[in-house]
Coordinates of C-alpha atoms and ligand atoms in Angstrom, one line a residue:
M1 CA 14.1 -49.4 -1.2
T2 CA 14.4 -49.9 2.0
I3 CA 11.4 -48.1 4.1
E4 CA 13.7 -45.9 5.8
S5 CA 14.5 -44.1 1.9
L6 CA 11.2 -44.7 1.5
S7 CA 9.5 -42.5 3.9
V8 CA 12.6 -40.1 3.5
R9 CA 11.3 -39.6 -1.2
D10 CA 8.8 -36.9 -1.5
P11 CA 5.3 -38.7 -3.5
Q12 CA 6.0 -35.7 -6.6
V13 CA 2.1 -34.6 -7.4
P14 CA 0.9 -36.0 -11.1
N15 CA 0.1 -33.5 -13.4
F16 CA -3.5 -34.5 -14.4
N17 CA -6.6 -31.9 -14.5
P18 CA -6.2 -28.7 -13.0
P19 CA -6.9 -27.2 -9.5
H20 CA -9.9 -25.1 -9.5
Q21 CA -8.0 -22.8 -7.2
V22 CA -4.3 -22.3 -7.4
P23 CA -3.0 -24.5 -5.2
L24 CA -0.5 -23.5 -2.1
V25 CA 2.9 -24.6 -3.2
A26 CA 4.8 -25.6 0.0
A27 CA 8.5 -25.9 -1.5
S28 CA 11.6 -23.9 -1.3
S29 CA 13.3 -25.5 -4.6
F30 CA 12.1 -26.5 -8.2
I31 CA 13.6 -30.1 -9.6
F32 CA 15.1 -30.5 -13.4
D33 CA 14.8 -32.7 -15.5
S34 CA 18.4 -32.3 -17.1
I35 CA 21.4 -30.0 -16.7
E36 CA 20.6 -28.9 -19.8
E37 CA 17.2 -28.2 -18.8
G38 CA 18.3 -26.3 -15.1
M39 CA 20.8 -24.1 -17.4
D40 CA 18.4 -23.1 -19.2
I41 CA 16.1 -22.2 -16.6
F42 CA 19.0 -20.6 -14.9
D43 CA 19.2 -18.3 -18.1
G44 CA 16.4 -17.4 -18.3
K45 CA 15.5 -19.5 -22.0
K46 CA 13.2 -21.2 -20.6
K47 CA 10.3 -20.4 -17.9
G48 CA 10.7 -22.1 -14.6
H49 CA 11.4 -21.8 -10.9
I50 CA 14.9 -22.4 -9.4
Y51 CA 14.6 -21.7 -5.7
G52 CA 11.8 -20.3 -3.4
R53 CA 13.2 -16.6 -2.6
F54 CA 13.6 -16.2 -6.9
G55 CA 9.5 -16.7 -7.0
N56 CA 7.7 -20.6 -7.2
P57 CA 3.8 -20.4 -9.3
T58 CA 2.1 -19.2 -5.9
I59 CA 4.1 -16.0 -5.2
D60 CA 3.8 -15.7 -8.7
A61 CA 0.1 -15.7 -9.3
A62 CA 0.2 -12.9 -6.4
A63 CA 2.8 -10.9 -7.6
N64 CA 1.1 -11.5 -11.2
K65 CA -2.5 -11.0 -10.5
I66 CA -1.5 -7.4 -8.4
A67 CA 0.9 -6.3 -11.8
E68 CA -2.4 -7.1 -13.9
L69 CA -4.9 -5.1 -12.2
E70 CA -2.5 -2.0 -11.7
G71 CA -2.1 -2.3 -15.0
F72 CA -5.6 -3.0 -16.4
G73 CA -6.6 -1.0 -19.3
L74 CA -2.9 0.0 -19.9
K75 CA -1.3 -1.6 -23.3
E76 CA 1.3 -3.0 -21.3
K77 CA 1.5 -5.1 -19.1
P78 CA 3.8 -4.2 -15.9
G79 CA 5.8 -6.2 -13.5
G80 CA 5.1 -7.3 -10.4
L81 CA 7.5 -8.7 -7.1
F82 CA 6.0 -10.7 -4.2
C83 CA 7.1 -9.1 -1.4
S84 CA 7.3 -10.2 2.7
S85 CA 5.8 -6.8 3.6
G86 CA 5.0 -3.1 2.7
M87 CA 8.5 -2.1 4.2
A88 CA 9.5 -4.5 2.0
A89 CA 8.2 -3.3 -1.3
I90 CA 9.3 -0.2 -0.3
A91 CA 12.6 -0.8 1.3
T92 CA 13.2 -2.5 -2.2
V93 CA 12.1 -0.1 -4.4
F94 CA 14.4 2.7 -2.3
L95 CA 17.6 0.3 -2.5
G96 CA 16.8 -0.5 -6.2
L97 CA 16.4 3.2 -7.7
C98 CA 18.2 5.3 -6.2
E99 CA 21.8 6.2 -5.7
P100 CA 24.2 7.2 -3.2
G101 CA 23.9 10.9 -3.5
E102 CA 21.0 11.3 -4.3
T103 CA 17.8 12.3 -3.4
V104 CA 13.9 11.4 -3.0
L105 CA 11.6 14.0 -2.9
T106 CA 8.2 13.6 -0.9
Q107 CA 5.9 14.7 1.9
A108 CA 6.2 15.0 5.5
D109 CA 2.7 13.5 6.0
L110 CA 3.7 9.5 5.2
Y111 CA 3.2 6.2 6.4
G112 CA 5.1 6.5 9.7
G113 CA 7.1 3.1 8.5
T114 CA 8.2 5.3 5.1
T115 CA 9.5 8.2 6.7
S116 CA 11.5 6.2 9.6
L117 CA 13.5 4.2 7.0
L118 CA 14.4 7.3 5.0
E119 CA 15.8 8.3 8.0
Q120 CA 18.0 4.6 8.2
L121 CA 18.3 5.9 4.8
H122 CA 20.2 8.9 4.9
K123 CA 23.2 7.5 6.9
R124 CA 23.4 4.9 3.1
G125 CA 23.7 8.3 1.3
I126 CA 20.5 8.5 -0.1
H127 CA 18.9 11.5 1.0
T128 CA 14.6 12.7 1.5
E129 CA 13.1 16.0 1.1
T130 CA 9.9 16.9 2.1
C131 CA 7.3 19.4 0.4
D132 CA 3.7 19.2 -0.1
L133 CA 3.3 17.4 -3.5
R134 CA 0.1 19.5 -3.2
D135 CA 1.8 22.7 -4.2
K136 CA 3.4 22.7 -7.6
R137 CA 5.6 25.9 -6.8
A138 CA 6.8 23.9 -3.8
I139 CA 8.2 20.9 -6.1
K140 CA 9.8 23.0 -9.1
A141 CA 11.5 25.2 -5.9
A142 CA 12.2 21.6 -4.6
I143 CA 14.1 20.8 -7.5
K144 CA 15.7 23.8 -8.4
R145 CA 17.3 23.7 -5.4
N146 CA 18.5 19.8 -5.6
D147 CA 19.8 19.1 -8.8
R148 CA 20.5 15.0 -7.3
I149 CA 16.2 14.7 -6.4
R150 CA 16.2 11.6 -8.5
M151 CA 12.9 10.2 -7.7
I152 CA 9.2 11.8 -6.3
Y153 CA 8.1 8.9 -4.2
V154 CA 3.7 10.2 -2.9
E155 CA 1.4 8.4 -0.6
T156 CA -2.0 9.4 -2.0
P157 CA -5.1 10.2 -0.4
S158 CA -2.6 10.5 2.8
N159 CA -2.5 8.8 6.7
P160 CA -4.2 10.1 8.5
T161 CA -5.3 13.4 7.3
L162 CA -6.6 11.7 3.6
R163 CA -5.0 14.7 1.1
V164 CA -5.0 13.5 -2.5
T165 CA -2.3 14.5 -4.8
D166 CA -2.5 15.3 -8.2
L167 CA -0.3 12.3 -9.8
K168 CA -0.2 13.2 -13.4
L169 CA 0.7 16.5 -12.4
L170 CA 3.7 15.0 -10.7
A171 CA 4.4 12.3 -13.4
K172 CA 5.2 14.8 -15.7
I173 CA 7.8 17.5 -13.3
A174 CA 9.8 13.8 -12.3
H175 CA 10.0 12.6 -16.0
K176 CA 10.6 16.6 -17.4
N177 CA 13.7 16.1 -14.6
K178 CA 15.0 12.9 -14.9
A179 CA 12.8 11.4 -11.9
L180 CA 10.5 8.0 -11.3
L181 CA 7.5 8.7 -9.6
V182 CA 7.1 6.8 -7.3
A183 CA 3.4 6.3 -5.9
D184 CA 1.9 3.7 -2.2
N185 CA -1.3 2.8 -3.7
T186 CA -2.7 1.0 -0.5
F187 CA -4.7 3.4 0.8
A188 CA -6.9 3.6 -2.9
T189 CA -6.1 -0.3 -4.0
P190 CA -5.6 -0.7 -7.8
F191 CA -9.9 -0.7 -8.0
M192 CA -10.7 2.7 -7.6
Q193 CA -7.0 4.4 -8.5
R194 CA -4.3 2.5 -11.0
P195 CA -1.4 5.6 -10.1
L196 CA 0.1 3.9 -13.8
A197 CA -2.6 5.4 -16.2
F198 CA -1.5 8.9 -14.7
G199 CA 2.0 8.7 -15.1
A200 CA 3.9 6.4 -12.5
D201 CA 6.6 4.5 -13.1
V202 CA 6.1 2.3 -10.2
V203 CA 4.2 1.3 -7.5
V204 CA 4.2 0.0 -4.4
H205 CA 1.8 -1.8 -1.9
S206 CA 1.3 -3.1 1.9
T207 CA -1.0 -5.8 0.7
T208 CA -1.6 -6.2 4.8
K209 CA -4.5 -4.1 4.4
F210 CA -7.0 -3.5 1.9
I211 CA -5.5 -6.2 -0.7
N212 CA -5.5 -9.1 1.7
G213 CA -8.5 -7.6 3.6
H214 CA -9.2 -9.4 6.5
G215 CA -5.7 -8.7 8.6
T216 CA -4.8 -12.6 8.4
G217 CA -0.8 -11.7 7.1
I218 CA 1.6 -9.3 6.5
A219 CA 2.9 -8.5 2.4
G220 CA 3.7 -5.8 0.1
A221 CA 4.0 -5.6 -3.6
I222 CA 6.4 -4.9 -6.3
V223 CA 4.3 -2.9 -9.5
C224 CA 6.8 -1.9 -11.9
R225 CA 6.1 -0.3 -15.6
D226 CA 9.5 -0.9 -17.0
A227 CA 10.9 -4.0 -18.2
E228 CA 13.8 -3.4 -18.5
L229 CA 13.8 -1.4 -15.2
M230 CA 12.7 -3.8 -12.6
A231 CA 14.8 -7.3 -13.8
E232 CA 17.7 -4.5 -13.9
K233 CA 17.3 -2.7 -10.8
L234 CA 14.4 -4.0 -9.2
V235 CA 14.6 -8.1 -9.6
P236 CA 18.7 -8.7 -8.1
V237 CA 17.4 -6.4 -5.0
Y238 CA 14.1 -8.6 -4.3
R239 CA 16.6 -11.5 -4.6
L240 CA 19.8 -10.6 -2.4
Y241 CA 18.1 -7.9 0.3
G242 CA 15.8 -11.2 1.7
G243 CA 12.2 -9.1 1.4
S244 CA 10.9 -11.9 -0.8
G245 CA 7.3 -12.9 0.3
N246 CA 6.3 -16.5 0.4
P247 CA 3.2 -18.6 -0.7
W248 CA 0.8 -18.8 1.9
D249 CA 0.7 -14.8 2.5
A250 CA 0.6 -14.7 -1.7
W251 CA -2.3 -17.5 -1.0
L252 CA -4.0 -15.2 1.5
V253 CA -3.7 -12.3 -1.3
L254 CA -4.7 -14.1 -4.3
N255 CA -8.3 -15.5 -1.9
G256 CA -8.6 -11.4 -0.4
L257 CA -8.5 -10.0 -4.1
K258 CA -11.1 -12.1 -5.1
T259 CA -13.5 -10.3 -3.4
L260 CA -11.7 -7.0 -3.5
P261 CA -14.4 -4.8 -5.3
L262 CA -17.2 -6.1 -3.7
R263 CA -15.7 -5.0 -0.3
M264 CA -13.8 -1.5 -1.8
E265 CA -17.5 -0.5 -2.3
R266 CA -19.0 -1.3 0.7
H267 CA -16.1 0.4 2.6
S268 CA -16.9 3.6 0.1
A269 CA -21.0 3.4 0.3
N270 CA -20.1 3.2 5.3
A271 CA -17.4 5.6 5.0
L272 CA -19.6 8.5 3.0
A273 CA -22.7 7.4 5.3
V274 CA -20.3 8.3 8.7
A275 CA -18.6 10.9 7.2
K276 CA -21.8 12.9 6.6
Y277 CA -23.4 11.8 10.4
L278 CA -20.3 12.8 11.4
R279 CA -20.5 16.3 10.1
K280 CA -23.1 17.0 11.0
H281 CA -22.9 16.4 15.0
P282 CA -21.6 19.3 17.2
K283 CA -19.0 17.9 18.7
V284 CA -16.8 17.2 15.7
T285 CA -15.3 20.3 14.3
Q286 CA -14.4 18.8 11.0
V287 CA -14.2 15.8 8.6
N288 CA -11.8 14.3 6.4
Y289 CA -13.1 11.9 3.4
P290 CA -12.3 12.5 -0.6
G291 CA -16.2 11.2 -1.1
L292 CA -17.1 14.6 0.4
K293 CA -18.2 17.4 -2.4
D294 CA -16.7 20.0 0.0
H295 CA -13.1 18.1 0.3
P296 CA -9.8 20.5 -0.9
D297 CA -8.8 18.8 -3.3
R298 CA -12.2 16.8 -5.3
K299 CA -10.7 18.1 -8.7
T300 CA -8.4 15.7 -8.4
I301 CA -10.3 13.3 -6.4
K302 CA -12.6 12.8 -9.5
E303 CA -10.2 12.8 -12.0
Q304 CA -8.1 9.9 -10.4
M305 CA -10.3 7.9 -8.1
S306 CA -13.1 5.7 -9.0
L307 CA -14.1 5.1 -5.6
H308 CA -13.9 7.2 -2.1
G309 CA -12.7 3.7 0.1
G310 CA -13.0 3.2 3.9
M311 CA -10.6 5.7 5.3
L312 CA -11.6 8.9 6.5
S313 CA -10.0 11.5 9.3
F314 CA -12.4 13.5 11.6
E315 CA -11.0 15.7 14.8
L316 CA -12.9 15.8 18.1
K317 CA -13.8 18.9 20.6
G318 CA -11.7 19.1 23.4
G319 CA -8.1 17.5 21.9
T320 CA -6.0 14.5 23.4
K321 CA -8.1 14.5 26.4
K322 CA -12.1 14.0 24.6
G323 CA -10.0 11.9 22.0
M324 CA -9.1 9.5 24.8
R325 CA -12.1 9.4 25.8
F326 CA -14.0 8.2 22.7
M327 CA -11.2 5.3 21.6
N328 CA -11.8 4.1 25.6
R329 CA -15.8 4.2 24.8
I330 CA -15.3 2.1 22.2
K331 CA -18.0 -1.0 22.0
F332 CA -18.2 -2.3 18.3
C333 CA -15.7 -0.9 16.7
T334 CA -12.1 -2.5 17.2
L335 CA -8.9 0.2 19.0
T336 CA -6.1 -1.5 16.7
P337 CA -3.1 0.4 15.0
T338 CA -3.8 -1.4 11.1
L339 CA -6.5 -0.5 8.6
G340 CA -8.3 -2.4 5.6
D341 CA -9.6 -4.9 7.7
V342 CA -13.2 -6.3 7.0
D343 CA -14.2 -4.7 10.0
T344 CA -14.2 -1.0 11.6
L345 CA -11.4 -0.1 13.5
V346 CA -10.2 3.3 15.2
L347 CA -6.7 5.2 15.8
H348 CA -6.1 7.8 17.7
P349 CA -2.9 9.6 15.7
A350 CA -1.6 11.9 19.0
T351 CA -0.9 8.9 21.0
M352 CA -0.7 5.6 18.6
S353 CA 0.9 5.8 15.2
H354 CA 2.6 9.7 15.4
R355 CA 3.3 9.3 19.3
G356 CA 7.0 9.9 18.1
V357 CA 6.3 12.4 16.1
D358 CA 6.9 16.4 17.7
P359 CA 3.8 17.8 18.6
A360 CA 4.3 21.1 16.8
V361 CA 5.6 18.9 13.4
R362 CA 1.5 16.7 14.1
A363 CA -0.2 20.0 13.8
A364 CA 1.6 21.3 10.7
H365 CA 0.0 17.9 8.9
G366 CA -3.4 19.1 9.8
I367 CA -2.8 15.9 12.5
S368 CA -4.4 17.9 16.0
D369 CA -5.4 15.9 19.2
G370 CA -8.4 15.8 19.3
L371 CA -8.2 13.9 16.0
I372 CA -9.2 10.0 15.5
R373 CA -8.7 7.9 12.0
L374 CA -11.3 5.4 11.3
N375 CA -10.9 2.3 8.7
V376 CA -14.6 1.8 7.9
G377 CA -15.9 -1.7 8.4
I378 CA -18.8 -3.2 5.9
E379 CA -21.0 -4.2 8.4
R380 CA -24.2 -3.1 8.4
V381 CA -23.6 0.7 9.0
E382 CA -26.5 1.4 11.8
D383 CA -24.1 -0.9 13.7
I384 CA -21.5 1.5 13.2
I385 CA -23.4 4.5 13.8
A386 CA -24.7 3.9 16.6
D387 CA -21.1 2.7 18.2
L388 CA -19.7 6.7 16.7
K389 CA -22.9 7.8 19.3
Q390 CA -22.3 6.8 22.2
A391 CA -18.5 6.8 22.6
I392 CA -19.0 11.1 21.4
G393 CA -21.8 11.0 24.0
Ligands
LIG401 C1 0.8 -0.5 6.7 C2 2.0 0.9 5.4 C3 3.1 0.8 4.6 C4 3.3 -0.5 5.7 O1 3.2 -1.8 5.3 P1 3.5 -3.3 6.0 O2 2.8 -4.2 5.1 O3 3.0 -2.9 7.5 O4 4.8 -3.2 6.4 C5 2.8 1.6 3.7 N1 2.3 2.5 3.7 C6 1.1 2.1 4.3 C7 0.1 2.9 2.9 C8 0.3 1.5 4.9 O5 -0.4 1.7 5.6

């Protein structure tokens, strides 16, 4: 062989004893021993990889691990797909599971990107209706009015008001009406709440948040209970619409997942301490945190969440002016529009994530101008509280 050709050839990795950690496989395609083997893998008769957009060992490991965690305690293991972002996961689910002419019943206080995506899908014939999904009568009335509701899509706890919805009840209503229940489990993570166990059909994640945990990448995941639904409806959209994830982000997710329980325990303990501190503060009028005993949805919280997480929101006296003053005085915490990282992050919905939303609509959903959202991190809680104290002033 010439030196030019030798330079071009890839030295194949020998199959010795396996590495202790899942390796980051950066390959866009996989080699077949023979044309027959290639045909069998294409037909699904033999397990194997084909092309990176359909999956690869690192991507599949992340998808399977998230599916295993969401399916923990269930008899049958659900299937998983690893996506390029939380939005890719959510878009794949809407495009795969809804036909033109059908309606998604959901809540008005969704993640902003999801609301905007549903507005986009309206142009493609997929319609949206919203109601308070904690209100059984409102849901039943919506279904009575519209017989094309084929999916109930829920986010619990909700953002940024931390309202909690009864998944078991939603699953029951959905299935009675031939609809699917899809839950965005980003805030809770499978360590704290597993929607499939309460009857949900599909779970979506922005792994960008607590699952990665360290703010180092954008990615998402879909977990589906029914293998046939996944193979027939979700996999084709996943493979063809370009939303599949990449091995580097999958590798970061696998790394982050190892400490998910430890992080969620610490996030939860710190958030409870911060919630209790804020509740006693004379300049704070309201604290929304699922771990507080007087939370309006406490019965559902007790039934479906094992811990209460790192997200909370609180209302400062004095509206936008005081909210902005607080944001500019923060020193230890970080002003940034994400969540789920190990450090404490603050966001002012009225001027940041929800600035495009009509103030009247904001107010109707409990997003007042003085509302501050906190991602309480895993630092020493004394440092977090000291910063909040000086910033509230
Ligand atoms: C961030 C987020 C998303 C979108 O995820 P990306 O990874 O940013 O695409 C969806 N749902 C919730 C609840 C989120 O917090």
